[in-house]
Coordinates of C-alpha atoms in Angstrom, one line a residue:
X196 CA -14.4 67.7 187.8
X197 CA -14.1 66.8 183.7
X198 CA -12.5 69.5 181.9
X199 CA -14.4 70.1 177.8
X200 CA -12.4 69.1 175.1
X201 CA -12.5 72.5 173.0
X202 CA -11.0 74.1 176.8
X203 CA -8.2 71.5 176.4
X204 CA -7.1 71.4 173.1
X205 CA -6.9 75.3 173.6
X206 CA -5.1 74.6 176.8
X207 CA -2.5 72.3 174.7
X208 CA -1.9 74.7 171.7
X209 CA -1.1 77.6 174.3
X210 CA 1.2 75.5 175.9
X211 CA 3.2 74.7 173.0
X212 CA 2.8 77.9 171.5
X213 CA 4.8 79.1 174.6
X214 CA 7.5 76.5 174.4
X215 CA 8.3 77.1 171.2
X216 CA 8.6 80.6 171.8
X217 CA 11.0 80.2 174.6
X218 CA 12.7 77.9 172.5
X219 CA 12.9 80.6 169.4
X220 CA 13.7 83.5 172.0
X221 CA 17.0 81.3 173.4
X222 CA 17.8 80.4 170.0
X223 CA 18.0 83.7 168.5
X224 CA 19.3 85.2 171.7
X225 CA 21.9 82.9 170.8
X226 CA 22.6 84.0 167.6
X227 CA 22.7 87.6 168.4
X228 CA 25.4 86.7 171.4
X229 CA 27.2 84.9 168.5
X230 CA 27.1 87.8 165.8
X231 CA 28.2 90.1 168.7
X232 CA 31.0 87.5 169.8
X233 CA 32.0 87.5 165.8
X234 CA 32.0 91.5 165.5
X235 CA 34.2 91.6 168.7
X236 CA 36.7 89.6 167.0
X237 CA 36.5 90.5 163.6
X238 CA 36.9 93.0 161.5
X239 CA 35.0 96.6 161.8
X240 CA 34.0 99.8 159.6
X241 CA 35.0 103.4 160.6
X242 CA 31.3 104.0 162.0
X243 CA 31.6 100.2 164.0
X244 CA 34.5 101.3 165.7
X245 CA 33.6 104.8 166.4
X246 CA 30.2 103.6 168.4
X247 CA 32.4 100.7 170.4
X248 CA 35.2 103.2 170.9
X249 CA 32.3 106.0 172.4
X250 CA 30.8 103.6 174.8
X251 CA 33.8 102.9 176.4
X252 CA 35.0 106.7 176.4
X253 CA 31.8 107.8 178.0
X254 CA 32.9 105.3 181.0
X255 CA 36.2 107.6 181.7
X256 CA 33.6 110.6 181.3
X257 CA 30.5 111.1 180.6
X258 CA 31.1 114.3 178.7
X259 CA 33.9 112.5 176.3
X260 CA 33.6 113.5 172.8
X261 CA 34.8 111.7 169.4
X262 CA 37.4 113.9 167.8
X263 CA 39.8 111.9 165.5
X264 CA 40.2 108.1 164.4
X265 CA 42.8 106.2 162.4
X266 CA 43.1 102.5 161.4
X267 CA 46.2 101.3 161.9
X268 CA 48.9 98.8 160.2
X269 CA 48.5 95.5 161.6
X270 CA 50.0 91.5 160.2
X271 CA 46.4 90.0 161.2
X272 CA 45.5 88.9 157.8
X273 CA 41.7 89.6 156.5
X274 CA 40.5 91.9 154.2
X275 CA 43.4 95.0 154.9
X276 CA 40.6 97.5 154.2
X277 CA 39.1 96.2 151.2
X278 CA 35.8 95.7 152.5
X279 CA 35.9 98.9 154.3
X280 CA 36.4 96.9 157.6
X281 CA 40.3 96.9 159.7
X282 CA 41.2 94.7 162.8
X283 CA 43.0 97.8 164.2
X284 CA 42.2 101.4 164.9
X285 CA 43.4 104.0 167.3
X286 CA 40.5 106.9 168.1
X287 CA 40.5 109.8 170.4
X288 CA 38.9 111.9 172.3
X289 CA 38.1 114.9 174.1
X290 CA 36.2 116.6 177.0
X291 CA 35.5 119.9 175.4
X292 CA 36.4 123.1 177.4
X293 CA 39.3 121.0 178.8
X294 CA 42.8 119.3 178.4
X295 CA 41.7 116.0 179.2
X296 CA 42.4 113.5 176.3
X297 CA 41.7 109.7 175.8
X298 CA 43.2 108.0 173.7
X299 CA 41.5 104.0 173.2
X300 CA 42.8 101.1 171.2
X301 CA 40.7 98.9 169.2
X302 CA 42.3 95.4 168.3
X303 CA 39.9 92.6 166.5
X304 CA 36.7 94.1 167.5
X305 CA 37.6 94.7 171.2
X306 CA 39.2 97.6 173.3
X307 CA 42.6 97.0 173.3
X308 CA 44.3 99.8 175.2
X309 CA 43.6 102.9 176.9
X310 CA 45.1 106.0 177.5
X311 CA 44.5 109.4 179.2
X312 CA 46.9 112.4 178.3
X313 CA 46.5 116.0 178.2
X314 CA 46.7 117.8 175.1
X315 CA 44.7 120.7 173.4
X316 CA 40.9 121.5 173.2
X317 CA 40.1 119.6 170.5
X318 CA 36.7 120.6 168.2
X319 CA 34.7 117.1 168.4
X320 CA 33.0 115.7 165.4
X321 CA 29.6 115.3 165.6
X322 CA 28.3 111.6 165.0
X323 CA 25.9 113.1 162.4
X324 CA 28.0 114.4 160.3
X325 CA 29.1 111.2 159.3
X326 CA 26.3 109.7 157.0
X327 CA 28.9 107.4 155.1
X328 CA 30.5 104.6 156.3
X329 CA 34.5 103.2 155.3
X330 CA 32.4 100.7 152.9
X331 CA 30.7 103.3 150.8
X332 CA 33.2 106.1 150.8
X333 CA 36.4 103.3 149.7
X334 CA 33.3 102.5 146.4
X335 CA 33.8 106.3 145.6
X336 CA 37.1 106.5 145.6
X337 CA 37.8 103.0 144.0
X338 CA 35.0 104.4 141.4
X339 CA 36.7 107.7 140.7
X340 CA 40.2 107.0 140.9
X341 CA 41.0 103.2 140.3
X342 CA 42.7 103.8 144.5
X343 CA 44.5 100.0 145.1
X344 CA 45.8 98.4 148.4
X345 CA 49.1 99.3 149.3
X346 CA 51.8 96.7 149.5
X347 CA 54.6 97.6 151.4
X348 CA 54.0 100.2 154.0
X349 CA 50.6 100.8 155.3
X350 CA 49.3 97.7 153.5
X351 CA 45.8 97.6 152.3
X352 CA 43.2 100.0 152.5
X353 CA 43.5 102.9 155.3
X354 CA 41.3 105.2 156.4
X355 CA 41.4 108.5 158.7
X356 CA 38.8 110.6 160.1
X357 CA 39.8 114.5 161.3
X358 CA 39.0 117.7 161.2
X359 CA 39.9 119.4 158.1
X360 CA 39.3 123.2 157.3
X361 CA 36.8 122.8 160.1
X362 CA 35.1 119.8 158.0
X363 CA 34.9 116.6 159.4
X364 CA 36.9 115.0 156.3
X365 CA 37.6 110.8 155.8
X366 CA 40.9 110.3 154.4
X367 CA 41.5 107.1 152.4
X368 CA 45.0 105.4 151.7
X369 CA 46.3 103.4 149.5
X370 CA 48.3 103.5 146.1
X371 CA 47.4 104.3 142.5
X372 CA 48.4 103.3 139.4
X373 CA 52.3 104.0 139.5
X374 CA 52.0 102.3 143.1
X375 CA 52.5 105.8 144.3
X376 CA 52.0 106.5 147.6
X377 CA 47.8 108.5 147.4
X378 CA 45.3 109.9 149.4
X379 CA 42.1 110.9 148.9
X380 CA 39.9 113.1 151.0
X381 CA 36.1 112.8 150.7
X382 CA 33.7 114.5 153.0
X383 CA 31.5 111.8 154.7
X384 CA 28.4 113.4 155.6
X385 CA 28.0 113.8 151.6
X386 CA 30.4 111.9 149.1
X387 CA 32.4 115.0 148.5
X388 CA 35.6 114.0 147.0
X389 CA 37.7 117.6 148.7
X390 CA 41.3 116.3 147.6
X391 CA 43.8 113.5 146.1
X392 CA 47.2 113.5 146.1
X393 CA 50.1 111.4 145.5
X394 CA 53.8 111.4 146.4
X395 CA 55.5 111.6 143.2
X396 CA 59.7 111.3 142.5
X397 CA 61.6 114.3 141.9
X398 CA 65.3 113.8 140.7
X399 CA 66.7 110.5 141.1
X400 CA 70.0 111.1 138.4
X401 CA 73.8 109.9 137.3
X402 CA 75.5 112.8 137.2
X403 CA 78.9 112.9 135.6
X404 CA 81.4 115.3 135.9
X405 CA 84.3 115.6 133.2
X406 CA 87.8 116.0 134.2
X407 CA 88.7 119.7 133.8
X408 CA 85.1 121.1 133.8
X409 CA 82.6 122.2 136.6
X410 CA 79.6 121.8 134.2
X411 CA 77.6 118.3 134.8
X412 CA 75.9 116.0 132.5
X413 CA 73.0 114.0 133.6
X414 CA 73.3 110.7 131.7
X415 CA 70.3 109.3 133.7
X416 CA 67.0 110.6 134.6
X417 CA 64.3 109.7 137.2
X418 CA 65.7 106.5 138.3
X419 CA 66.7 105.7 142.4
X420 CA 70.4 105.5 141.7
X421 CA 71.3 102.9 144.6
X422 CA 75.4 102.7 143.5
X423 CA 78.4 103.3 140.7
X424 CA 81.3 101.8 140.8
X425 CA 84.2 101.5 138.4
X426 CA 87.3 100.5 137.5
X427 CA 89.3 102.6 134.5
X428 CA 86.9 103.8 132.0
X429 CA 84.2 100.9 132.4
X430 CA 81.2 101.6 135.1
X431 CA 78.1 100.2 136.7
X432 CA 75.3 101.4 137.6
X433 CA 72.7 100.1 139.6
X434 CA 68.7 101.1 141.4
X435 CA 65.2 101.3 140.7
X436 CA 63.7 102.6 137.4
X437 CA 60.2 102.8 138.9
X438 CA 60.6 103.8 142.4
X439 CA 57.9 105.0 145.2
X440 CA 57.8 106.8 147.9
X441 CA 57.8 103.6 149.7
X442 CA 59.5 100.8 147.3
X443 CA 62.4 100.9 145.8
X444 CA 62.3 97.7 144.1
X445 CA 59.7 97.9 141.8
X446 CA 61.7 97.3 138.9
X447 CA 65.6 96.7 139.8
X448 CA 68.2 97.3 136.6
X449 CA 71.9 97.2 136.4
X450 CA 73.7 98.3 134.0
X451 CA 77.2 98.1 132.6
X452 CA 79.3 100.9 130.3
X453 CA 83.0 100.3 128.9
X454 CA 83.3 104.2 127.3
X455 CA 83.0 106.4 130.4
X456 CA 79.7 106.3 130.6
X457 CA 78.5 107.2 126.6
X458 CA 76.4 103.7 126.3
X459 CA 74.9 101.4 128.9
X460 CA 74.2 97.8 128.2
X461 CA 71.8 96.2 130.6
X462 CA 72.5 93.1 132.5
X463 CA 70.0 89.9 132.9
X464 CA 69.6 90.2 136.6
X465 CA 65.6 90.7 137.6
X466 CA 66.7 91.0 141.4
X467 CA 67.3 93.8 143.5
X468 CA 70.8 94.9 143.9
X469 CA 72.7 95.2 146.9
X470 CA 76.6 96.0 145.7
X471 CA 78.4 96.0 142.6
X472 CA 82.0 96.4 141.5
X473 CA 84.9 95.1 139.7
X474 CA 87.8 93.3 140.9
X475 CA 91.8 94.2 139.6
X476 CA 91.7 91.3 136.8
X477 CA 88.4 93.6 135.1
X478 CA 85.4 91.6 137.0
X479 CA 82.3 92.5 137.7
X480 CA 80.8 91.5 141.2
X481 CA 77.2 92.0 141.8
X482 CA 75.9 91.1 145.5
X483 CA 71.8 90.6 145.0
X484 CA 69.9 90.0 148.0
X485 CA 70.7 86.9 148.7
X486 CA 73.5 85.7 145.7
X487 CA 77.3 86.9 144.8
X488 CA 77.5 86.5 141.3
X489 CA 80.5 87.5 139.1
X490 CA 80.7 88.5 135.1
X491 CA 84.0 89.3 132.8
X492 CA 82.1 90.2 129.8
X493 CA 78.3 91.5 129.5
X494 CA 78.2 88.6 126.2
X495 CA 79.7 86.1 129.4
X496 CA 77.7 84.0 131.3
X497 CA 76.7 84.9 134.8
X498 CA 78.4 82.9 137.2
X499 CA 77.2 82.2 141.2
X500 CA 79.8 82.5 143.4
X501 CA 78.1 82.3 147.0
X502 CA 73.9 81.2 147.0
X503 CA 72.5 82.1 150.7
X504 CA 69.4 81.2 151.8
X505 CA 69.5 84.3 154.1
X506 CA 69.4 88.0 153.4
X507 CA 72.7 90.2 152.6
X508 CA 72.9 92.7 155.5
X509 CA 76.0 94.2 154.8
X510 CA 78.9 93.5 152.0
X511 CA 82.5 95.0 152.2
X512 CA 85.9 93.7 149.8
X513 CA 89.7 95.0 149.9
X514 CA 91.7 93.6 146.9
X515 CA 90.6 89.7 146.8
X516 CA 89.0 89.7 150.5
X517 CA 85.5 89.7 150.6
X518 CA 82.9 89.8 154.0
X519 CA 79.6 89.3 153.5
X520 CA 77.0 89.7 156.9
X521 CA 73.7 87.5 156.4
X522 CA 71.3 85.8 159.2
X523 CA 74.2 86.9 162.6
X524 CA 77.2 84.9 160.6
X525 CA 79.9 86.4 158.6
X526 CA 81.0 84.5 155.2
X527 CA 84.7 85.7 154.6
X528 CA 87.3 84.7 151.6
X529 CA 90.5 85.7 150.9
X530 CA 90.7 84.2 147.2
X531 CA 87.7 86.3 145.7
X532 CA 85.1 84.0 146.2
X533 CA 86.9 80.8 145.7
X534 CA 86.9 78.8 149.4
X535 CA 84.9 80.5 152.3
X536 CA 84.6 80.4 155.9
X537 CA 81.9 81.1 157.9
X538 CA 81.9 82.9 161.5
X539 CA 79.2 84.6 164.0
X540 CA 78.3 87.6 164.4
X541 CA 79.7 89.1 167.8
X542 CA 76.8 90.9 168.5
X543 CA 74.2 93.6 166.5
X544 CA 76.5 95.4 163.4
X545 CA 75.6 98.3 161.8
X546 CA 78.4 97.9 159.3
X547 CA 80.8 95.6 158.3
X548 CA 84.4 96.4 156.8
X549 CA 87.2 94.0 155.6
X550 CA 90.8 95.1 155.8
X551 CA 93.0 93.9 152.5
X552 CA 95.0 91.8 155.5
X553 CA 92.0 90.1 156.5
X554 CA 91.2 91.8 159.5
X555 CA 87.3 92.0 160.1
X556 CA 85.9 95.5 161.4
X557 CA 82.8 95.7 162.5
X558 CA 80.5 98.8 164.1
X559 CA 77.8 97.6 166.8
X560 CA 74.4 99.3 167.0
X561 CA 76.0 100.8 170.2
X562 CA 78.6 102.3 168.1
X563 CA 81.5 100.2 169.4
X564 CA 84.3 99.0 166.7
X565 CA 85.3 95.9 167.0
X566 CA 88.3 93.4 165.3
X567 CA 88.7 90.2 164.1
X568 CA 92.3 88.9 163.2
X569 CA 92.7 86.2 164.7
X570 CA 90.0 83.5 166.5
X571 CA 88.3 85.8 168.5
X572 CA 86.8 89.5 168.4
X573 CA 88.3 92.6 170.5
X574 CA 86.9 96.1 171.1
X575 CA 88.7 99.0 170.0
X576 CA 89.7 101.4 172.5
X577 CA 88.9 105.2 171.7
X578 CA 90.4 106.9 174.8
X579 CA 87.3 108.8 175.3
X580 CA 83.2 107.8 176.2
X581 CA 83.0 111.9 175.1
X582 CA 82.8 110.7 171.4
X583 CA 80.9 108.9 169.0
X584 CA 81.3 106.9 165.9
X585 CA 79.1 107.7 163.4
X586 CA 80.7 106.0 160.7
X587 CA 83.8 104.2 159.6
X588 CA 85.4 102.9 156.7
X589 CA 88.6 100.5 156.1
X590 CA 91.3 101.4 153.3
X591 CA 94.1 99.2 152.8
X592 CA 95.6 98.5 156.6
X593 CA 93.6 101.9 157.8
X594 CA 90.4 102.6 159.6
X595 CA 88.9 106.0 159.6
X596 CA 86.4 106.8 162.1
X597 CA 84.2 109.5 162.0
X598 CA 82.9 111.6 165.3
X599 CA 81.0 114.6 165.5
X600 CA 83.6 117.2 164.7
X601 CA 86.9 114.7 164.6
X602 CA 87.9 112.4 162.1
X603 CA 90.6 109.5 163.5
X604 CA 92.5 107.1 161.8
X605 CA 94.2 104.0 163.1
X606 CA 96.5 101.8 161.1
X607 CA 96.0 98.2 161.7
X608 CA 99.8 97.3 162.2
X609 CA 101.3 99.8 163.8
X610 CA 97.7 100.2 166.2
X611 CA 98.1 104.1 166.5
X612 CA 95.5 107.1 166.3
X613 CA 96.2 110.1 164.0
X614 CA 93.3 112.5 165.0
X615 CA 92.3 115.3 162.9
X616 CA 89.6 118.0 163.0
X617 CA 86.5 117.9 160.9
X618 CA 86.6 121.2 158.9
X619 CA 84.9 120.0 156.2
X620 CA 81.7 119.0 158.3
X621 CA 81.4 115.7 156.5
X622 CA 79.1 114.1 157.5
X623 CA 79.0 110.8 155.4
X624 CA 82.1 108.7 154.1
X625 CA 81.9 106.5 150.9
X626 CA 84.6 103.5 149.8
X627 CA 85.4 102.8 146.5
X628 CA 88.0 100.5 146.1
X629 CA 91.5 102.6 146.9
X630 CA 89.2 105.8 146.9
X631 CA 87.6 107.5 150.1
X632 CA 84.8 110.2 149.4
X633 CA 83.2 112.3 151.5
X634 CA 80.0 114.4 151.8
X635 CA 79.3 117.1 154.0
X636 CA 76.0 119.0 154.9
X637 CA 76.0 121.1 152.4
X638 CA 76.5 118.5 149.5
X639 CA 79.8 118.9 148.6
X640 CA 81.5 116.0 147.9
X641 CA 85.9 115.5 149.0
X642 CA 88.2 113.3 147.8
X643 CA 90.3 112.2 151.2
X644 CA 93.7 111.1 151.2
X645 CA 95.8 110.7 154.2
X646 CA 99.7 109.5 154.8
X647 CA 102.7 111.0 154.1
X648 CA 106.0 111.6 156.2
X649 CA 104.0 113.9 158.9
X650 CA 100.8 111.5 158.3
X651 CA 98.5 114.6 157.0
X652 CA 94.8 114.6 156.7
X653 CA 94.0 115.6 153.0
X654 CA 90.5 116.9 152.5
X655 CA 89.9 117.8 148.4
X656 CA 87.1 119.6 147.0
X657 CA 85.7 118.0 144.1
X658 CA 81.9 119.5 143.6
X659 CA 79.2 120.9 145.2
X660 CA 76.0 119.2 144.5
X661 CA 73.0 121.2 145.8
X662 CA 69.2 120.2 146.5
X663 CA 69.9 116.6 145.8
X664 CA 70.4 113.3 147.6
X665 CA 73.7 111.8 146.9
X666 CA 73.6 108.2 147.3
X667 CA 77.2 107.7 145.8
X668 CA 80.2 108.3 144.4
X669 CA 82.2 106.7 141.8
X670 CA 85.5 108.0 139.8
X671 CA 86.9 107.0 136.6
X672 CA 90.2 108.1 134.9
X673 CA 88.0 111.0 132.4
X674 CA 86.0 112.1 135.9
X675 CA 83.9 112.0 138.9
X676 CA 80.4 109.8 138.3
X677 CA 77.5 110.9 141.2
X678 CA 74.5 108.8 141.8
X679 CA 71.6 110.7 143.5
X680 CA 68.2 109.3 144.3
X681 CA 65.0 111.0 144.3
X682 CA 62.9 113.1 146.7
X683 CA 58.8 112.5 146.6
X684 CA 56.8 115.4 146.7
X685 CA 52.9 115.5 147.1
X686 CA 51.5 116.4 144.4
X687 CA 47.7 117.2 143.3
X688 CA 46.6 114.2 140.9
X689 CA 45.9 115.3 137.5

């Protein structure tokens, strides 16, 4: 049988009409598989991860509703928000009428974690209400406000969804200006902008009090005053002149004052400061993060006494000893900086101390002391697991330990306890050079002094500082010098 040539050329084209379709059909099924495969490990929107997250919450129950959502913090990299888009977000849900609760994890496009829990009947958002994406409502707030990523804490862009005022309200994150801590709530079924806020510093003084007097002076103003120390009638000062609710390093200052305090004259140091303060022989120490340096005269050139490639963790001196913890090693000298030597950390320290003998005195994370004379490091018994150390400083060949309502101190060469109770309620001790200060709960501030023929426990009342944060305490010959840091408040944005 002959087959017509118009019947087979039709024949042909058919045929390879229909390979090329299956060809295009795998192709592009291909590319969709791909795009799906690059959303599940990228990057998504608030809306992206909502749908993904409601699938999967459907599976636990079929009557699961969407209630809340919040990207989280993450070290992934990528856009941090500023395309709308995060690698992480946590979202929950609810199964109305109930206490059942799911909580699911969404890490790189994918379910990460989930989690039932009971909790409270929750009003559910409805998926309509939410017209606008992350994308659209971080233009509007960019737009309006000039809202930036944040850098330290919560880095990038943020974004929240919840149930406000019985509006389903998106809050956005980040900082403005002033790299102030802001947030901005819009409503995203219509661009409403419904609130911004931002955390703003309140206080954050040198106080000084004159001998002879109970009236203060504030000599500075809306700084994060880290430290003062002194040494006769010359001080410094030391902190953040532009501090956040999340940074205090924005722009570091120290500062130095031979009249009491009258006149400052800034220092050429651009980094952070740890510790400052001046030795017998008039010099200034200054402990950056990472650098001892040491300066006679503020016309003097700054010299480096110890360059670490590792952070300070903790700094402590008595006379011309000096400690310094960096990195789980100890640098110690007994010549102010002259020769050091370099030993381990015995374990985790909260704090380090430096006796003016030498000794080492350290207090673990588990709130165990421990010293160092000699090669090795032995725990100090307490004769009692009832109490706990909450913090301890060394003066001269004396350690004084404070717990709960006691206050101990044990001398170094004789290796007796004189215990005392803590009528006071102090609640934090500060060292300055031969000078012991304490704070108690209500903010007043002691002078302590201890010794004597029957070894008494002095406790002085020097001032009562109220609705501030004391960060500490210095004392010249005219008076007492208090350095307070600020609170943040949130605050409407004008």
């Amino acid at each position: 049988m002959s087959i017509k040539k118009p019947f087979l050329y039709t024949l042909v084209f058919l045929i390879i009409v229909s390979i090329l379709f299956f060809i295009g059909f795998k192709v592009i099924n291909a590319n969709n598989n791909e795009l799906v495969l690059k959303e599940k490990n990228g990057e998504l929107t608030l809306k992206e991860s909502i749908n993904l997250g409601l699938s999967s919450a459907k599976k636990w129950n079929k009557d699961a509703m969407f209630y809340k959502i919040t990207s989280s913090d993450e070290n992934r990299g990528g856009t941090r928000g500023d395309t709308g888009k995060r690698y992480d977000w946590n979202l929950f849900f609810t199964v109305p009428g109930t206490d059942k609760q799911l909580i699911l994890g969404i890490a790189k496009g994918s379910i990460d974690f989930e989690h039932e829990v009971i909790g409270p009947d929750e009003p559910p958002i409805m998926l309509d209400d939410i017209k606008l994406d992350s994308p659209d409502l971080l233009k509007i707030v960019k737009d309006k406000y000039n809202l930036q990523k944040g850098e330290d804490w919560a880095t990038g862009y943020h974004f929240t969804l919840d149930t406000i005022d019985d509006k389903p309200i998106v809050t956005v994150v980040g900082i403005d200006n002033d790299k102030l801590f802001t947030k901005i709530s819009i409503n995203p079924k219509n661009g409403k902008i419904t609130g911004a806020i931002h955390k703003v510093p309140k206080g954050g003084e040198l106080i000084s009090l004159p001998s002879g007097t109970n009236t203060p002076k504030i000599t500075k103003r809306e700084m994060y005053i880290k430290g003062i120390s002194s040494s006769d009638n010359s001080l410094v000062a030391w902190g953040d002149q532009k501090p956040t609710g999340i940074n205090s390093t924005n722009q570091p200052f120290i500062e130095l004052s031979n009249n009491n305090g009258e006149s400052w004259n800034p220092l050429t140091i651009d980094e952070n400061i740890v510790y400052a303060w001046f030795t017998s022989n008039k010099k200034l120490y200054i402990a950056t993060e990472s650098e001892l340096l040491s300066i006679k005269n503020t016309e003097d050139k700054i010299d480096s006494i110890l360059s670490l490639k590792t952070q300070i963790e903790g700094i402590d001196y008595s006379t011309d000893k000096i400690a310094i913890l960096s990195n789980k090693n100890i640098y110690t000298t007994n010549d102010n900086g002259a020769s050091w030597n370099v030993t381990s950390e015995p374990e985790p320290l909260l704090s380090l101390q430096v006796s003016n003998t030498g000794i080492l005195i350290g207090l673990t994370q588990d709130r165990k002391v421990l010293l160092k004379s000699g090669v090795k490091w032995d725990t100090l018994k307490l004769s009692t697991d009832e109490l706990e150390v909450s913090d301890l400083k060394v003066i001269n060949n004396d350690i004084l330990l404070l717990m709960d309502n006691e206050i101990w101190v044990y001398n170094l060469e004789n290796e007796r306890f004189n215990k005392f109770d803590n009528t006071s309620k102090i609640i934090q001790i500060i060292k300055k050079g031969s000078n012991l200060f304490g704070i108690s709960e209500d903010g007043t501030i002691y002078l302590i002094d201890w010794g004597g023929d029957s070894f008494e426990l002095k406790v002085n009342r020097l001032f009562l500082i109220e609705n501030k944060i004391v960060a500490d305490v210095g004392m010249t010959k005219n008076g007492l010098f208090i350095a307070t840091i600020p609170d943040f408040i949130w605050e409407d944005i004008k």
